[in-house]
């Protein structure tokens, strides 16, 4: 991480876990554990129905609440969807866009991801854009092409002024929920590639302001090593974000 130019952000992605009541208890448990994190922003990306209890439980704290998805239109006949404006009005600050689970199970394409990124930024939300290669792509040696393509397509048409509100999460698909983590070298190499790609598109100043996270089985044991890298500015945490002590340990590692 490099705090001179950009924020260090540890974000929990709860995925489809916790009912509203359970969410309240989990936030109550996490809140005191992360309250001393001065150098790192803590974000909890919760299911839509948990947003309200999570916001209540984090009132007057520095913990920000994020959503895990949104629709790109402001309103209209899109049954079951939630717009960026709806999230903003509630007090949501971040939104995960293009998580590999959404790409895999819900058919999200790079084009859809791009529309969501533009809509999120327009509404004032900070998108956490997820990119990552499959195991097959890594083995074929096309990780670099895959990542560059995803970043370029996700950021197509984004105004350079908005780039500093951007978060990109590198989540190798083979490391998600598998207990397998990318090595520090692998994670650092791809996070550096992401920044280089943003630099090509938007220039050096914009590129150095972007928070780039690693995600994929990040935990209390491996967080410090990953976060020691110049181009890894935080983490997007799945499983470990549901365990208060583990999440605390990751926030502590980022706060060093
Ligand atoms: P795990 O930390 O459970 O591997 O999940 C990572 C992830 O998908 C975060 O978005």
XYZ file of C-alpha atoms and ligand atoms in Angstrom:
266
model
C 0.000 0.000 0.000
C 0.999 3.593 -0.488
C -1.004 5.890 1.746
C 0.484 9.045 0.367
C -1.581 8.886 -2.791
C -4.554 6.656 -2.078
C -6.809 5.142 0.557
C -6.205 1.750 2.073
C -9.567 -0.012 2.081
C -10.573 -3.288 3.679
C -14.021 -4.296 2.459
C -16.038 -7.251 3.635
C -18.197 -8.939 1.008
C -20.805 -10.827 2.970
C -22.253 -12.358 -0.220
C -25.686 -13.968 0.406
C -25.213 -14.386 4.135
C -26.949 -12.986 7.239
C -30.577 -12.056 7.768
C -31.280 -8.491 8.947
C -31.220 -9.591 12.600
C -28.006 -11.521 12.142
C -26.526 -8.557 10.291
C -27.192 -6.307 13.248
C -25.418 -8.717 15.601
C -22.463 -9.161 13.261
C -21.985 -5.415 12.829
C -22.300 -4.978 16.604
C -19.511 -7.529 17.013
C -17.255 -6.036 14.324
C -17.732 -2.364 15.233
C -15.640 -2.194 18.434
C -12.920 -4.341 16.882
C -12.209 -2.003 13.973
C -12.927 1.348 15.604
C -9.251 2.184 16.109
C -8.285 1.735 12.470
C -6.976 5.182 11.673
C -5.127 4.480 8.468
C -7.567 2.207 6.813
C -11.169 2.597 5.690
C -13.478 -0.259 6.606
C -16.403 -1.061 4.322
C -19.082 -3.721 4.803
C -20.795 -4.815 1.582
C -23.985 -6.448 2.746
C -27.108 -7.919 1.103
C -29.741 -5.298 0.159
C -32.052 -6.253 3.032
C -29.212 -5.797 5.532
C -28.334 -2.277 4.424
C -30.743 -0.568 6.768
C -29.729 -2.453 9.956
C -26.059 -2.161 8.998
C -26.381 1.598 8.535
C -28.117 1.933 11.901
C -25.479 -0.137 13.640
C -22.634 1.924 12.143
C -24.129 5.370 12.703
C -21.503 7.835 13.981
C -18.671 5.454 13.168
C -16.221 5.543 10.270
C -17.402 2.201 8.903
C -18.961 2.651 5.455
C -21.705 0.448 4.070
C -21.619 -0.916 0.546
C -23.977 -2.894 -1.678
C -23.016 -5.960 -3.688
C -24.815 -5.068 -6.904
C -27.056 -2.457 -8.567
C -28.841 -1.824 -11.846
C -27.484 0.710 -14.309
C -30.783 2.486 -15.009
C -32.086 5.154 -12.622
C -35.596 3.694 -12.495
C -38.078 1.796 -14.624
C -39.548 -1.590 -15.437
C -36.746 -3.815 -14.118
C -38.474 -6.144 -11.701
C -36.295 -7.173 -8.791
C -33.567 -4.613 -9.385
C -32.188 -1.762 -7.264
C -30.785 1.488 -8.662
C -27.749 3.500 -7.645
C -29.976 6.413 -6.609
C -31.901 4.158 -4.229
C -28.645 3.096 -2.595
C -27.319 6.642 -2.352
C -30.494 7.888 -0.697
C -30.173 5.195 1.960
C -26.618 6.244 2.769
C -24.672 3.580 0.895
C -21.208 4.721 -0.219
C -19.733 1.799 -2.156
C -21.017 -0.844 -4.548
C -19.333 -4.012 -5.783
C -19.597 -4.264 -9.553
C -18.795 -7.286 -11.711
C -17.992 -9.784 -8.992
C -17.034 -13.081 -10.626
C -20.045 -14.760 -9.012
C -22.314 -12.307 -10.809
C -20.446 -12.822 -14.046
C -20.635 -16.606 -13.624
C -24.160 -17.132 -12.278
C -26.032 -14.076 -13.549
C -24.497 -13.550 -16.955
C -22.845 -10.201 -16.280
C -20.671 -9.222 -19.189
C -17.936 -6.606 -19.420
C -20.477 -4.386 -21.191
C -22.935 -4.642 -18.307
C -20.132 -4.016 -15.834
C -19.211 -0.866 -17.762
C -22.806 0.434 -17.686
C -22.971 -0.170 -13.948
C -19.646 1.564 -13.331
C -20.793 4.649 -15.254
C -24.157 4.706 -13.461
C -22.570 4.227 -10.030
C -20.149 7.083 -10.595
C -22.839 9.352 -11.980
C -24.903 8.759 -8.828
C -21.929 9.404 -6.534
C -21.285 5.814 -5.444
C -17.775 4.418 -5.347
C -17.628 1.278 -7.477
C -15.460 -1.633 -6.387
C -14.849 -3.249 -9.773
C -13.853 -6.911 -9.646
C -11.559 -8.430 -12.247
C -9.810 -11.779 -12.295
C -8.781 -14.727 -14.399
C -9.934 -18.345 -14.261
C -7.522 -21.150 -13.465
C -7.604 -22.175 -17.117
C -6.645 -18.682 -18.244
C -3.757 -18.604 -15.776
C -2.523 -21.964 -16.959
C -2.762 -20.857 -20.579
C -0.634 -17.829 -19.759
C -3.307 -15.294 -20.730
C -3.890 -13.706 -17.319
C -2.426 -10.421 -18.478
C -4.624 -10.173 -21.580
C -7.716 -11.105 -19.584
C -7.124 -8.528 -16.875
C -6.218 -5.716 -19.262
C -9.355 -6.397 -21.269
C -11.587 -6.427 -18.201
C -10.107 -3.187 -16.861
C -10.300 -1.388 -20.205
C -13.861 -2.459 -20.876
C -15.057 -1.680 -17.361
C -13.597 1.822 -17.509
C -14.660 2.740 -21.020
C -16.061 6.266 -21.056
C -15.279 7.026 -17.417
C -14.437 10.673 -16.817
C -10.864 11.096 -15.593
C -12.176 13.347 -12.799
C -14.002 10.362 -11.352
C -11.065 7.985 -11.345
C -9.970 8.830 -7.818
C -13.289 7.467 -6.515
C -12.597 4.152 -8.125
C -11.628 0.914 -6.396
C -10.481 -2.117 -8.370
C -10.317 -5.551 -6.765
C -8.126 -8.217 -8.269
C -9.873 -11.488 -7.498
C -8.391 -14.521 -9.222
C -11.392 -16.815 -9.619
C -9.420 -19.879 -8.570
C -8.662 -18.249 -5.211
C -12.242 -17.325 -4.281
C -13.679 -19.410 -1.479
C -11.166 -22.143 -2.168
C -8.677 -21.488 0.600
C -6.068 -21.085 -2.148
C -4.498 -17.650 -2.156
C -2.469 -16.063 -4.896
C 1.147 -15.764 -3.796
C 2.311 -12.313 -2.815
C 4.249 -12.186 -6.106
C 1.265 -13.220 -8.246
C -1.067 -10.754 -6.513
C 1.456 -7.950 -6.688
C 2.194 -8.588 -10.347
C -1.461 -8.358 -11.377
C -2.265 -5.381 -9.129
C 0.700 -3.577 -10.695
C -0.587 -4.498 -14.152
C -3.998 -3.034 -13.246
C -2.388 0.252 -12.209
C -0.273 0.304 -15.375
C -3.402 -0.196 -17.468
C -5.197 2.643 -15.677
C -2.111 4.815 -16.224
C -2.229 4.128 -19.958
C -5.887 5.109 -20.055
C -6.026 8.055 -17.679
C -2.473 9.169 -16.920
C -0.083 8.821 -14.006
C -1.855 11.108 -11.556
C -5.156 9.321 -11.901
C -3.523 5.886 -11.735
C -1.717 6.522 -8.487
C -4.934 7.675 -6.801
C -6.805 4.390 -7.368
C -7.161 1.899 -4.533
C -6.383 -1.594 -5.812
C -7.422 -4.476 -3.580
C -6.619 -8.136 -3.584
C -9.431 -10.622 -2.939
C -9.491 -14.404 -2.770
C -9.120 -16.270 0.498
C -7.461 -13.316 2.190
C -7.294 -14.075 5.898
C -5.664 -13.185 9.195
C -2.525 -15.135 8.289
C -1.798 -13.961 4.764
C -3.083 -10.346 4.900
C 0.094 -8.671 6.143
C 2.245 -10.176 3.395
C -0.158 -9.174 0.642
C -0.673 -5.674 2.040
C 3.078 -5.083 2.273
C 3.125 -4.693 -1.506
C 3.225 -1.173 -2.922
C 0.362 -1.764 -5.347
C -1.951 -3.717 -3.024
C -4.004 -1.128 -1.169
C -6.420 -3.325 0.668
C -8.576 -6.392 0.437
C -12.014 -7.574 -0.574
C -12.783 -10.259 1.939
C -15.398 -12.984 1.664
C -15.391 -15.784 4.228
C -13.133 -14.073 6.760
C -15.362 -10.969 6.832
C -18.085 -13.011 8.536
C -15.754 -13.816 11.450
C -15.230 -10.712 13.576
C -11.800 -11.725 14.926
C -10.456 -12.673 11.502
C -11.803 -9.490 9.936
C -10.241 -7.463 12.761
C -6.870 -9.098 12.160
C -7.005 -8.102 8.473
C -8.006 -4.527 9.334
C -5.153 -4.425 11.863
C -2.707 -5.627 9.203
C -3.896 -2.838 6.892
C -3.603 -0.291 9.658
C 0.086 -0.964 10.310
P -13.210 -15.393 -0.075
O -12.452 -14.420 0.770
O -14.238 -16.169 0.667
O -12.289 -16.238 -0.900
O -14.057 -14.527 -1.135
C -13.402 -13.538 -1.844
C -14.408 -12.741 -2.559
O -15.053 -13.209 -3.481
C -14.627 -11.366 -2.111
O -15.398 -10.672 -3.014
